[in-house]
Short mmCIF file of C-alpha atoms and ligand atoms in Angstrom, two decimals:
data_model
loop_
_atom_site.label_atom_id
_atom_site.label_comp_id
_atom_site.label_asym_id
_atom_site.label_seq_id
_atom_site.Cartn_x
_atom_site.Cartn_y
_atom_site.Cartn_z
CA MET A 1 6.71 6.83 -45.42
CA ARG A 2 5.71 4.24 -42.84
CA ARG A 3 9.07 4.61 -41.14
CA LEU A 4 8.76 8.38 -41.02
CA ALA A 5 5.31 8.13 -39.49
CA VAL A 6 6.66 5.83 -36.81
CA LEU A 7 9.55 8.17 -36.10
CA LEU A 8 7.28 11.17 -35.82
CA THR A 9 4.92 9.27 -33.58
CA LEU A 10 7.83 8.25 -31.39
CA SER A 11 9.15 11.78 -31.04
CA LEU A 12 5.65 12.92 -30.24
CA ALA A 13 5.39 10.26 -27.56
CA ALA A 14 8.74 11.34 -26.15
CA LEU A 15 7.57 14.94 -25.89
CA LEU A 16 4.31 14.00 -24.24
CA ALA A 17 5.70 11.40 -21.84
CA PRO A 18 7.13 12.52 -18.54
CA ALA A 19 10.86 11.82 -18.24
CA ALA A 20 11.44 8.38 -16.77
CA GLY A 21 11.40 8.40 -12.99
CA VAL A 22 10.67 12.11 -12.71
CA PRO A 23 7.40 12.95 -10.97
CA VAL A 24 4.90 14.62 -13.28
CA HIS A 25 4.63 17.58 -11.00
CA GLN A 26 6.47 19.01 -8.05
CA GLN A 27 6.48 17.21 -4.74
CA GLY A 28 4.15 18.86 -2.30
CA SER A 29 1.38 19.75 -4.70
CA ARG A 30 0.11 16.18 -4.88
CA ASN A 31 -2.12 14.73 -2.19
CA LYS A 32 -1.81 11.12 -1.12
CA LEU A 33 -4.49 8.56 -1.94
CA LEU A 34 -5.92 5.67 0.06
CA LEU A 35 -8.35 3.34 -1.70
CA VAL A 36 -10.18 0.99 0.67
CA SER A 37 -12.33 -1.93 -0.45
CA PHE A 38 -14.77 -3.74 1.83
CA ASP A 39 -15.55 -6.86 -0.20
CA GLY A 40 -19.19 -7.50 -1.09
CA PHE A 41 -20.62 -4.29 0.43
CA ARG A 42 -23.98 -4.06 -1.33
CA TRP A 43 -25.04 -0.51 -2.24
CA ASP A 44 -27.94 -0.46 0.25
CA TYR A 45 -26.32 -2.13 3.28
CA ASP A 46 -26.42 1.21 5.11
CA LYS A 47 -30.20 1.47 4.82
CA ASP A 48 -31.16 -1.05 7.54
CA VAL A 49 -28.22 -0.48 9.91
CA ASP A 50 -26.97 2.66 11.69
CA THR A 51 -23.74 3.70 9.98
CA PRO A 52 -22.78 7.05 11.56
CA ASN A 53 -19.23 7.01 10.19
CA LEU A 54 -20.20 6.24 6.61
CA ASP A 55 -22.92 8.89 6.91
CA ALA A 56 -20.40 11.46 8.15
CA MET A 57 -18.20 10.66 5.17
CA ALA A 58 -21.09 11.41 2.82
CA VAL A 59 -21.77 14.75 4.54
CA GLU A 60 -18.10 15.75 4.40
CA GLY A 61 -17.40 14.32 0.97
CA VAL A 62 -18.91 12.61 -2.04
CA LYS A 63 -21.32 9.68 -2.15
CA ALA A 64 -22.53 7.81 -5.22
CA ARG A 65 -26.12 6.60 -5.09
CA TYR A 66 -24.53 3.29 -6.09
CA MET A 67 -21.78 1.95 -8.33
CA THR A 68 -22.25 -0.67 -11.06
CA PRO A 69 -19.49 -3.26 -10.94
CA ALA A 70 -18.02 -4.97 -13.97
CA PHE A 71 -19.37 -8.34 -15.12
CA VAL A 72 -18.71 -11.03 -13.86
CA THR A 73 -19.52 -9.62 -10.43
CA MET A 74 -16.69 -11.62 -8.84
CA THR A 75 -13.96 -10.46 -6.42
CA SER A 76 -10.68 -10.60 -8.34
CA PRO A 77 -12.07 -9.58 -11.76
CA CYS A 78 -13.94 -6.58 -10.29
CA HIS A 79 -11.04 -5.45 -8.08
CA PHE A 80 -8.75 -5.56 -11.10
CA THR A 81 -11.14 -3.38 -13.08
CA LEU A 82 -10.89 -0.74 -10.32
CA VAL A 83 -7.08 -0.57 -10.59
CA THR A 84 -6.80 -0.85 -14.40
CA GLY A 85 -9.88 0.98 -15.67
CA LYS A 86 -10.50 -1.90 -18.05
CA TYR A 87 -13.50 -4.11 -18.58
CA ILE A 88 -12.80 -7.71 -17.60
CA GLU A 89 -12.47 -8.97 -21.19
CA ASN A 90 -9.74 -6.36 -21.69
CA HIS A 91 -7.68 -7.06 -18.55
CA GLY A 92 -7.94 -10.86 -18.66
CA VAL A 93 -8.54 -11.64 -14.98
CA VAL A 94 -11.80 -13.32 -15.99
CA HIS A 95 -12.37 -15.44 -12.86
CA ASN A 96 -11.45 -15.75 -9.19
CA MET A 97 -9.90 -19.09 -10.08
CA TYR A 98 -6.84 -19.66 -12.19
CA TYR A 99 -7.64 -22.38 -14.71
CA ASN A 100 -5.92 -24.02 -17.64
CA THR A 101 -8.11 -25.87 -20.12
CA SER A 102 -5.15 -27.93 -21.45
CA ASN A 103 -3.87 -29.53 -18.27
CA LYS A 104 -7.20 -29.04 -16.40
CA VAL A 105 -5.54 -27.29 -13.47
CA LYS A 106 -7.95 -25.18 -11.39
CA LEU A 107 -6.78 -23.25 -8.36
CA PRO A 108 -8.97 -21.73 -5.64
CA TYR A 109 -9.23 -17.99 -4.97
CA HIS A 110 -6.47 -17.68 -2.42
CA ALA A 111 -3.92 -19.71 -4.41
CA THR A 112 -4.77 -17.68 -7.52
CA LEU A 113 -3.82 -14.46 -5.67
CA GLY A 114 -0.21 -15.65 -5.96
CA ILE A 115 -0.24 -16.81 -9.61
CA GLN A 116 1.71 -14.11 -11.41
CA ARG A 117 0.78 -15.20 -14.96
CA TRP A 118 -2.93 -15.04 -14.14
CA TRP A 119 -2.70 -11.33 -13.24
CA ASP A 120 0.17 -10.13 -15.42
CA ASN A 121 -1.67 -10.65 -18.69
CA GLY A 122 -0.86 -7.46 -20.58
CA SER A 123 -2.42 -4.84 -18.30
CA VAL A 124 -0.41 -2.72 -15.90
CA PRO A 125 -2.32 -1.80 -12.72
CA ILE A 126 -2.13 1.64 -11.14
CA TRP A 127 0.55 0.76 -8.56
CA ILE A 128 3.06 -0.04 -11.27
CA THR A 129 2.08 2.92 -13.46
CA ALA A 130 2.46 5.28 -10.50
CA GLN A 131 5.86 3.82 -9.60
CA ARG A 132 7.08 4.21 -13.17
CA GLN A 133 6.21 7.89 -12.82
CA GLY A 134 8.20 8.30 -9.62
CA LEU A 135 5.61 7.56 -6.91
CA LYS A 136 5.71 4.98 -4.12
CA THR A 137 2.77 2.63 -3.67
CA GLY A 138 1.49 -0.07 -1.36
CA SER A 139 -1.10 -2.83 -1.38
CA PHE A 140 -2.47 -4.37 1.79
CA PHE A 141 -4.32 -7.61 0.89
CA TYR A 142 -5.73 -6.00 -2.25
CA PRO A 143 -6.31 -8.68 -4.96
CA GLY A 144 -3.57 -8.54 -7.57
CA GLY A 145 -1.27 -6.42 -5.39
CA ASN A 146 1.18 -9.20 -4.50
CA VAL A 147 2.53 -10.36 -7.87
CA THR A 148 4.99 -8.87 -10.35
CA TYR A 149 3.86 -7.02 -13.47
CA GLN A 150 6.29 -6.90 -16.35
CA GLY A 151 8.96 -7.61 -13.75
CA ALA A 152 7.96 -4.84 -11.32
CA THR A 153 6.52 -5.29 -7.82
CA VAL A 154 4.48 -2.90 -5.69
CA THR A 155 6.82 -0.97 -3.32
CA LEU A 156 5.25 -2.46 -0.18
CA SER A 157 2.71 -5.24 -0.17
CA ARG A 158 1.05 -7.73 2.14
CA LYS A 159 -0.72 -10.93 1.25
CA GLU A 160 -3.02 -12.74 3.66
CA GLY A 161 -2.17 -16.32 4.65
CA PRO A 162 -4.21 -19.24 3.28
CA LEU A 163 -6.36 -19.65 6.41
CA HIS A 164 -6.74 -15.96 7.11
CA ASN A 165 -9.55 -14.94 9.51
CA TYR A 166 -11.18 -12.11 7.56
CA LYS A 167 -13.44 -10.83 10.36
CA ASP A 168 -11.03 -10.01 13.20
CA GLU A 169 -11.74 -6.38 14.08
CA GLU A 170 -8.56 -6.04 16.17
CA GLU A 171 -6.50 -7.13 13.18
CA TRP A 172 -8.35 -4.65 10.96
CA ARG A 173 -7.20 -1.84 13.26
CA ALA A 174 -3.63 -3.12 13.29
CA ASN A 175 -3.69 -3.21 9.48
CA ILE A 176 -4.92 0.40 9.40
CA ASP A 177 -2.07 1.36 11.77
CA THR A 178 0.40 -0.27 9.37
CA VAL A 179 -1.08 1.57 6.39
CA MET A 180 -0.84 4.88 8.29
CA ARG A 181 2.87 4.18 8.87
CA TRP A 182 3.30 3.40 5.18
CA LEU A 183 1.77 6.76 4.30
CA THR A 184 3.72 8.77 6.87
CA GLU A 185 7.06 7.12 7.73
CA GLU A 186 7.52 5.18 4.47
CA GLY A 187 6.31 8.08 2.35
CA LEU A 188 3.94 6.12 0.12
CA ASP A 189 1.72 8.14 -2.23
CA LEU A 190 -0.91 5.49 -2.97
CA VAL A 191 -2.13 2.58 -0.86
CA THR A 192 -4.92 0.11 -1.63
CA LEU A 193 -6.36 -1.63 1.44
CA TYR A 194 -8.65 -4.63 1.31
CA PHE A 195 -11.04 -6.17 3.86
CA GLY A 196 -12.74 -9.54 3.18
CA GLU A 197 -15.98 -8.43 4.87
CA PRO A 198 -18.96 -8.08 4.69
CA ASP A 199 -18.57 -10.59 1.83
CA SER A 200 -17.76 -13.67 3.94
CA THR A 201 -20.63 -13.04 6.35
CA GLY A 202 -23.01 -12.25 3.47
CA HIS A 203 -22.15 -15.60 1.84
CA LYS A 204 -22.45 -17.60 5.01
CA PHE A 205 -25.60 -16.15 6.56
CA GLY A 206 -27.21 -14.33 3.63
CA PRO A 207 -27.47 -10.59 2.95
CA GLU A 208 -30.70 -10.16 4.92
CA SER A 209 -29.34 -11.82 8.10
CA GLN A 210 -28.66 -10.16 11.46
CA GLU A 211 -25.06 -11.40 11.16
CA ARG A 212 -24.61 -9.32 8.00
CA LYS A 213 -26.09 -6.26 9.73
CA ASP A 214 -23.71 -6.73 12.68
CA MET A 215 -20.81 -6.97 10.24
CA VAL A 216 -21.86 -3.73 8.53
CA MET A 217 -21.69 -2.09 11.98
CA GLN A 218 -18.16 -3.48 12.37
CA VAL A 219 -17.26 -2.02 8.97
CA ASP A 220 -18.69 1.33 10.04
CA ARG A 221 -16.71 1.34 13.32
CA THR A 222 -13.63 0.58 11.25
CA VAL A 223 -14.35 3.54 8.97
CA GLY A 224 -14.53 5.68 12.13
CA TYR A 225 -11.22 4.27 13.37
CA LEU A 226 -9.65 4.89 9.96
CA ARG A 227 -10.77 8.50 9.79
CA ASP A 228 -9.57 9.14 13.37
CA SER A 229 -6.22 7.62 12.43
CA ILE A 230 -5.99 9.89 9.40
CA ARG A 231 -6.56 12.92 11.66
CA HIS A 232 -4.06 11.73 14.30
CA SER A 233 -1.45 11.05 11.63
CA GLY A 234 -1.76 14.64 10.41
CA LEU A 235 -2.95 13.45 6.99
CA LYS A 236 -6.41 15.00 6.97
CA SER A 237 -5.53 17.87 4.64
CA SER A 238 -3.21 15.89 2.37
CA LEU A 239 -4.90 12.50 1.93
CA ASN A 240 -7.84 11.63 -0.29
CA LEU A 241 -9.79 8.61 0.97
CA ILE A 242 -12.03 6.45 -1.21
CA ILE A 243 -14.15 3.66 0.24
CA THR A 244 -15.63 1.29 -2.28
CA SER A 245 -16.22 -2.38 -3.01
CA ASP A 246 -16.33 -4.97 -5.76
CA HIS A 247 -19.96 -6.18 -5.97
CA GLY A 248 -23.13 -6.76 -3.92
CA MET A 249 -24.83 -9.92 -2.65
CA THR A 250 -28.18 -11.64 -3.08
CA THR A 251 -30.03 -14.43 -1.25
CA VAL A 252 -29.62 -17.94 -2.68
CA HIS A 253 -32.87 -19.85 -3.34
CA LYS A 254 -31.62 -22.98 -1.64
CA ASN A 255 -35.02 -24.65 -1.34
CA ALA A 256 -36.32 -23.77 -4.80
CA SER A 257 -38.02 -26.68 -6.58
CA ASP A 258 -36.30 -25.63 -9.82
CA LEU A 259 -32.58 -25.65 -8.98
CA VAL A 260 -30.17 -25.38 -11.91
CA GLU A 261 -28.63 -28.87 -11.90
CA PHE A 262 -26.52 -30.10 -14.81
CA HIS A 263 -26.63 -33.68 -13.61
CA LYS A 264 -30.41 -33.65 -14.15
CA PHE A 265 -30.48 -32.09 -17.63
CA SER A 266 -31.81 -34.61 -20.13
CA ASN A 267 -29.49 -35.36 -23.06
CA PHE A 268 -26.57 -33.54 -21.43
CA SER A 269 -23.51 -35.64 -20.75
CA PHE A 270 -20.23 -34.71 -19.12
CA LYS A 271 -18.68 -37.19 -21.58
CA ASP A 272 -19.00 -34.45 -24.23
CA ILE A 273 -17.05 -31.98 -22.12
CA GLU A 274 -13.29 -31.47 -22.26
CA PHE A 275 -13.10 -28.85 -19.48
CA GLU A 276 -15.70 -27.46 -17.09
CA LEU A 277 -15.83 -24.67 -14.55
CA LEU A 278 -19.17 -25.02 -12.75
CA ASP A 279 -20.30 -24.89 -9.11
CA TYR A 280 -19.00 -21.35 -8.75
CA GLY A 281 -22.10 -19.32 -7.96
CA PRO A 282 -24.07 -18.29 -11.03
CA ASN A 283 -21.18 -18.39 -13.52
CA GLY A 284 -20.10 -21.33 -15.65
CA MET A 285 -17.70 -22.11 -18.47
CA LEU A 286 -17.50 -25.18 -20.69
CA LEU A 287 -15.08 -26.39 -23.33
CA PRO A 288 -16.87 -29.16 -25.26
CA LYS A 289 -14.79 -31.96 -26.81
CA GLU A 290 -13.70 -31.68 -30.42
CA GLY A 291 -16.79 -31.63 -32.67
CA LYS A 292 -19.28 -31.52 -29.76
CA LEU A 293 -19.85 -27.76 -29.48
CA GLU A 294 -23.10 -27.66 -31.50
CA LYS A 295 -24.54 -30.68 -29.76
CA VAL A 296 -23.79 -29.40 -26.27
CA TYR A 297 -25.08 -25.93 -27.11
CA GLU A 298 -28.35 -27.31 -28.53
CA VAL A 299 -28.91 -29.43 -25.43
CA LEU A 300 -28.14 -26.58 -23.02
CA LYS A 301 -29.61 -23.50 -24.64
CA ASP A 302 -33.14 -24.17 -23.38
CA ALA A 303 -32.28 -26.63 -20.65
CA HIS A 304 -33.48 -24.41 -17.79
CA PRO A 305 -35.50 -21.18 -17.70
CA LYS A 306 -33.16 -19.60 -15.11
CA LEU A 307 -29.99 -20.45 -17.03
CA HIS A 308 -28.59 -18.38 -19.91
CA VAL A 309 -26.14 -20.33 -22.06
CA TYR A 310 -24.27 -18.68 -24.90
CA LYS A 311 -21.67 -19.40 -27.49
CA LYS A 312 -18.79 -17.10 -26.73
CA GLU A 313 -19.28 -14.95 -29.84
CA SER A 314 -22.98 -14.40 -29.03
CA PHE A 315 -22.52 -13.45 -25.39
CA PRO A 316 -24.16 -10.02 -24.84
CA LYS A 317 -21.59 -7.35 -25.75
CA SER A 318 -22.93 -5.06 -23.02
CA PHE A 319 -21.23 -7.28 -20.42
CA HIS A 320 -17.79 -6.59 -21.96
CA TYR A 321 -16.79 -10.02 -20.76
CA ALA A 322 -16.51 -12.80 -23.35
CA ASN A 323 -14.08 -11.27 -25.83
CA ASN A 324 -10.95 -12.71 -24.23
CA PRO A 325 -8.88 -15.78 -25.19
CA ARG A 326 -9.29 -17.18 -21.68
CA VAL A 327 -13.08 -17.42 -21.99
CA THR A 328 -14.24 -20.86 -23.18
CA PRO A 329 -16.41 -21.45 -26.30
CA LEU A 330 -19.54 -21.88 -24.13
CA LEU A 331 -20.35 -19.74 -21.12
CA MET A 332 -23.38 -19.12 -18.96
CA TYR A 333 -24.90 -17.27 -16.06
CA SER A 334 -28.07 -17.81 -14.06
CA GLU A 335 -30.87 -15.62 -12.78
CA PRO A 336 -30.61 -13.87 -9.36
CA GLY A 337 -30.79 -16.36 -6.50
CA TYR A 338 -30.05 -19.38 -8.69
CA VAL A 339 -26.58 -20.89 -8.62
CA ILE A 340 -25.25 -23.48 -11.07
CA HIS A 341 -24.78 -27.06 -9.86
CA GLY A 342 -22.57 -29.34 -11.97
CA ARG A 343 -22.00 -33.01 -11.20
CA LEU A 344 -23.50 -32.76 -7.69
CA SER A 345 -25.86 -30.39 -5.92
CA VAL A 346 -23.90 -29.01 -3.00
CA GLN A 347 -24.53 -25.47 -1.78
CA PHE A 348 -23.43 -24.13 1.60
CA ASN A 349 -23.79 -20.42 0.94
CA ASN A 350 -26.92 -18.45 1.79
CA GLY A 351 -25.73 -15.45 -0.21
CA GLU A 352 -24.05 -15.20 -3.62
CA HIS A 353 -22.80 -12.74 -6.22
CA GLY A 354 -21.55 -13.14 -9.78
CA PHE A 355 -24.95 -12.28 -11.32
CA ASP A 356 -25.83 -9.75 -14.03
CA ASN A 357 -24.33 -6.40 -13.00
CA GLU A 358 -27.63 -4.68 -13.83
CA VAL A 359 -29.37 -6.57 -11.00
CA MET A 360 -29.76 -4.09 -8.12
CA ASP A 361 -28.45 -6.58 -5.54
CA MET A 362 -25.10 -6.63 -7.40
CA LYS A 363 -24.61 -2.85 -7.12
CA THR A 364 -22.05 -1.60 -4.66
CA ILE A 365 -20.81 1.51 -2.83
CA PHE A 366 -18.55 4.45 -3.57
CA ARG A 367 -17.69 7.15 -1.01
CA ALA A 368 -14.85 9.65 -1.03
CA VAL A 369 -13.56 12.40 1.23
CA GLY A 370 -10.43 14.55 1.27
CA PRO A 371 -8.89 17.81 0.12
CA ASP A 372 -9.66 17.28 -3.58
CA PHE A 373 -13.26 16.12 -3.14
CA ARG A 374 -16.31 18.32 -2.98
CA LYS A 375 -18.36 18.28 0.20
CA GLY A 376 -21.88 16.96 0.65
CA LEU A 377 -22.25 15.89 -2.97
CA GLU A 378 -24.33 12.88 -3.97
CA VAL A 379 -23.71 11.74 -7.53
CA GLU A 380 -25.75 9.55 -9.83
CA PRO A 381 -24.72 5.90 -10.36
CA PHE A 382 -21.74 5.11 -12.58
CA GLU A 383 -19.73 2.10 -13.73
CA SER A 384 -16.66 1.07 -11.72
CA VAL A 385 -14.55 1.13 -14.89
CA HIS A 386 -14.36 4.94 -14.51
CA VAL A 387 -12.72 4.93 -11.06
CA TYR A 388 -9.21 4.34 -12.44
CA GLU A 389 -9.13 7.60 -14.41
CA LEU A 390 -10.15 9.45 -11.23
CA LEU A 391 -7.35 7.77 -9.25
CA CYS A 392 -4.78 8.79 -11.88
CA LYS A 393 -6.10 12.34 -11.88
CA LEU A 394 -5.84 12.54 -8.08
CA LEU A 395 -2.25 11.27 -8.20
CA GLY A 396 -1.31 13.47 -11.14
CA ILE A 397 -0.09 10.54 -13.22
CA VAL A 398 -0.59 9.69 -16.87
CA PRO A 399 -3.05 6.76 -17.12
CA GLU A 400 -2.51 3.66 -19.23
CA ALA A 401 -4.94 3.07 -22.08
CA ASN A 402 -8.23 2.06 -20.47
CA ASP A 403 -12.02 1.84 -20.93
CA GLY A 404 -13.01 4.63 -18.52
CA HIS A 405 -13.53 8.36 -18.95
CA LEU A 406 -12.28 11.01 -16.57
CA SER A 407 -15.23 13.24 -17.46
CA THR A 408 -17.61 10.81 -15.69
CA LEU A 409 -16.21 11.37 -12.19
CA LEU A 410 -14.46 14.72 -12.58
CA PRO A 411 -17.49 16.60 -11.16
CA MET A 412 -16.66 14.98 -7.79
CA LEU A 413 -13.54 17.10 -7.47
CA THR A 414 -13.27 20.65 -6.19
CA CYS A 415 -12.97 23.38 -8.80
CA GLU A 416 -9.36 23.90 -7.81
CA ALA A 417 -8.47 20.27 -8.46
CA ASP A 418 -10.58 20.37 -11.59
CA SER A 419 -8.93 23.44 -13.11
CA GLY A 420 -5.39 22.19 -12.93
CA GLY A 421 -4.41 22.41 -9.27
CA LEU A 422 -3.76 18.76 -10.02
CA SER A 423 -1.87 18.78 -13.27
CA THR A 424 -2.72 15.59 -15.06
CA PRO A 425 -1.56 15.77 -18.65
CA SER A 426 -4.50 13.66 -19.75
CA ALA A 427 -5.13 14.16 -23.43
CA THR A 428 -8.52 12.49 -23.28
CA THR A 429 -10.28 15.10 -21.20
CA TYR A 430 -8.50 18.33 -21.85
CA SER A 431 -8.08 19.75 -25.30
CA GLY A 432 -5.94 22.72 -26.23
CA SER A 433 -2.37 23.38 -25.26
CA ALA A 434 -2.84 24.62 -21.70
CA LEU A 435 -1.99 21.26 -20.19
CA LEU A 436 0.58 20.08 -22.69
CA PRO A 437 3.94 19.84 -21.00
CA GLY A 438 6.80 22.22 -21.34
CA GLY A 439 6.10 24.96 -23.89
CA HIS A 440 6.14 22.92 -27.10
CA PRO A 441 2.45 23.09 -28.07
CA LEU A 442 3.07 24.16 -31.66
CA LEU A 443 5.80 21.63 -32.22
CA ILE A 444 3.61 18.90 -30.75
CA MET A 445 0.62 19.90 -32.86
CA GLY A 446 2.81 19.91 -35.96
CA LEU A 447 4.19 16.46 -35.24
CA LEU A 448 0.72 15.18 -34.46
CA VAL A 449 -0.70 16.44 -37.75
CA ALA A 450 2.27 15.04 -39.68
CA ALA A 451 2.00 11.65 -37.98
CA VAL A 452 -1.74 11.44 -38.64
CA LEU A 453 -1.33 12.43 -42.30
CA LEU A 454 1.51 9.99 -42.93
CA ASP A 455 -0.36 7.25 -41.14
CA LYS A 456 -3.31 7.68 -43.51
CA VAL A 457 -1.00 7.18 -46.53
CA LYS A 458 0.04 3.60 -45.77
C1 LIG B 1 -1.50 -24.77 -19.66
O1 LIG B 1 -0.97 -26.05 -19.50
C2 LIG B 1 -0.17 -26.46 -20.58
C3 LIG B 1 0.19 -27.94 -20.38
O2 LIG B 1 0.77 -28.13 -19.12
C4 LIG B 1 1.04 -25.55 -20.67
O3 LIG B 1 1.85 -25.92 -21.78
C5 LIG B 1 0.57 -24.12 -20.84
O4 LIG B 1 1.67 -23.24 -20.80
C6 LIG B 1 -0.39 -23.73 -19.74
N1 LIG B 1 -0.93 -22.42 -20.07
C7 LIG B 1 -0.94 -21.42 -19.21
C8 LIG B 1 -1.51 -20.15 -19.70
O5 LIG B 1 -0.54 -21.51 -18.06
C1 LIG B 2 -2.67 -14.00 -21.38
O1 LIG B 2 -2.93 -15.32 -20.96
C2 LIG B 2 -3.16 -16.25 -22.03
C3 LIG B 2 -3.46 -17.60 -21.46
O2 LIG B 2 -4.26 -17.57 -20.36
C4 LIG B 2 -1.95 -16.33 -22.90
O3 LIG B 2 -2.21 -17.18 -23.99
C5 LIG B 2 -1.58 -14.95 -23.40
O4 LIG B 2 -0.38 -15.03 -24.12
C6 LIG B 2 -1.42 -13.99 -22.23
N1 LIG B 2 -1.16 -12.66 -22.76
C7 LIG B 2 -0.27 -11.83 -22.21
C8 LIG B 2 -0.07 -10.53 -22.90
O5 LIG B 2 0.34 -12.10 -21.21
C1 LIG B 3 3.91 -10.34 -1.06
O1 LIG B 3 3.65 -10.02 0.30
C2 LIG B 3 4.66 -10.42 1.23
C3 LIG B 3 4.20 -10.04 2.62
O2 LIG B 3 2.92 -10.56 2.90
C4 LIG B 3 5.96 -9.75 0.89
O3 LIG B 3 6.99 -10.21 1.74
C5 LIG B 3 6.33 -10.06 -0.56
O4 LIG B 3 7.47 -9.32 -0.92
C6 LIG B 3 5.19 -9.68 -1.52
N1 LIG B 3 5.52 -10.10 -2.87
C7 LIG B 3 5.27 -9.34 -3.95
C8 LIG B 3 5.70 -9.92 -5.27
O5 LIG B 3 4.76 -8.26 -3.90
C1 LIG B 4 -34.63 -24.41 3.50
O1 LIG B 4 -35.11 -25.58 4.11
C2 LIG B 4 -34.45 -25.89 5.34
C3 LIG B 4 -34.90 -27.27 5.80
O2 LIG B 4 -36.17 -27.58 5.31
C4 LIG B 4 -34.76 -24.80 6.34
O3 LIG B 4 -34.15 -25.06 7.57
C5 LIG B 4 -34.27 -23.48 5.78
O4 LIG B 4 -34.62 -22.41 6.62
C6 LIG B 4 -34.81 -23.21 4.40
N1 LIG B 4 -34.11 -22.07 3.82
C7 LIG B 4 -34.73 -21.07 3.22
C8 LIG B 4 -33.86 -19.98 2.70
O5 LIG B 4 -35.95 -21.02 3.08
C1 LIG B 5 -33.34 -35.68 -25.97
O1 LIG B 5 -33.00 -36.42 -27.14
C2 LIG B 5 -34.08 -37.21 -27.67
C3 LIG B 5 -33.51 -38.03 -28.79
O2 LIG B 5 -32.77 -37.26 -29.69
C4 LIG B 5 -35.18 -36.26 -28.10
O3 LIG B 5 -36.28 -37.01 -28.60
C5 LIG B 5 -35.64 -35.43 -26.91
O4 LIG B 5 -36.58 -34.47 -27.34
C6 LIG B 5 -34.46 -34.72 -26.27
N1 LIG B 5 -34.89 -34.07 -25.06
C7 LIG B 5 -34.60 -32.80 -24.79
C8 LIG B 5 -35.16 -32.27 -23.49
O5 LIG B 5 -33.92 -32.09 -25.51
ZN1 LIG B 6 -15.84 -9.91 -3.58
#
């Protein structure tokens, strides 16, 4: 019986899956897609600076009031949620740093961008999924875009060097020119493009600084340059453009009299700790030594009013963060403005992120314009986990299993795109046989019923 159920399920899968390497629908009917991320662009950064180009995008397309990032509100984890549609505990890129609690290796952000086994942890990002379905994709500096997944690499990718200058506006324009060539001459269908600003400036000078405002103007000029380039490349009517980001930014209370400092906590000793990941903004992880978990937890749980320390299994489920083998038995986060100091108190940054994703300063932007998007629409806030389903819909590809729902962002699309001008055979949103491939609806329904019934028997 079991075997029969498996066989039926397999034949069902074969009927539903597009043939390997064959595009889901005819060339020509699919528009191209460019996803751009400006790191650390807080949702309200356009409220105290003139941003004519971002404003024009909202008038001509769709704007979200704000977008709620995943938790932890960190660069690599949040970028990976955008391209997998999974919460962080389900994709496994739980930190900007690669770490190994056995041999104590910790690698910084940039080095981690190149560590294949950190990224390729069971989830297949959209580039690879699209390629498997016959599309060509590219990643320009986008976190996670420069490693192999299950042996496959992104068609064209670029990785920044270790000492990359993230704020060079001339280079930004050159990178846009390259991406335009990828979309036209190289025939790519999907490109993700990453800029390290206004994050770097927000960290260094703080989110309320004039330097941050100047950088937002630079971002806005770049959006103008990008949209001009799209027009000059003849892509205006065949390219959907999304501009978004990974998280916001908040001011660090550097001079507070109540800093969160582990080296000052009474009864806490690093001698009880096997592995620690502290001094990384407001997020911390600890692996206590054998038999020391209870002791360390008791000492830390009320150690500081701005610090929230949890055993892994008690971490709030709403964060969708702790349920992953990579997360240590104790983890913590601090209140907005407070960062966690470990063995020493050193803090250069005036701005930080990583905080609770419900804190308004952690919210970020989402804008979209192009042939499949409605015009002049402002939508209510949503979680970034839903963006992936929208990307798959726009590309007409079958998504991988994920935590998002197409129905959340579908209202952004024009009626034509919505009613099957883009033929995504997504079983989650559409019911009925209209979108089932190739004239076998009855056969498929029959197999489905049989598989479900047989499955119940075992
Ligand atoms: C962690 O380090 C240990 C010891 O070097 C090694 O055996 C293990 O494979 C590493 N784990 C990962 C996930 O890299
Ligand atoms: C994910 O990484 C962890 C170690 O960090 C490893 O134990 C596990 O096998 C990996 N899973 C997959 C599917 O790669
Ligand atoms: C990473 O990017 C470089 C260019 O910056 C490229 O030559 C290389 O092929 C890429 N590697 C992968 C695995 O994508
Ligand atoms: C903190 O104190 C230093 C020196 O006393 C001062 O220069 C700085 O402006 C203060 N920072 C904030 C954010 O208040
Ligand atoms: C530290 O430990 C001592 C001895 O067990 C205890 O009396 C004291 O209350 C503890 N202090 C804190 C802040 O937990
Ligand atoms: Zn970031």
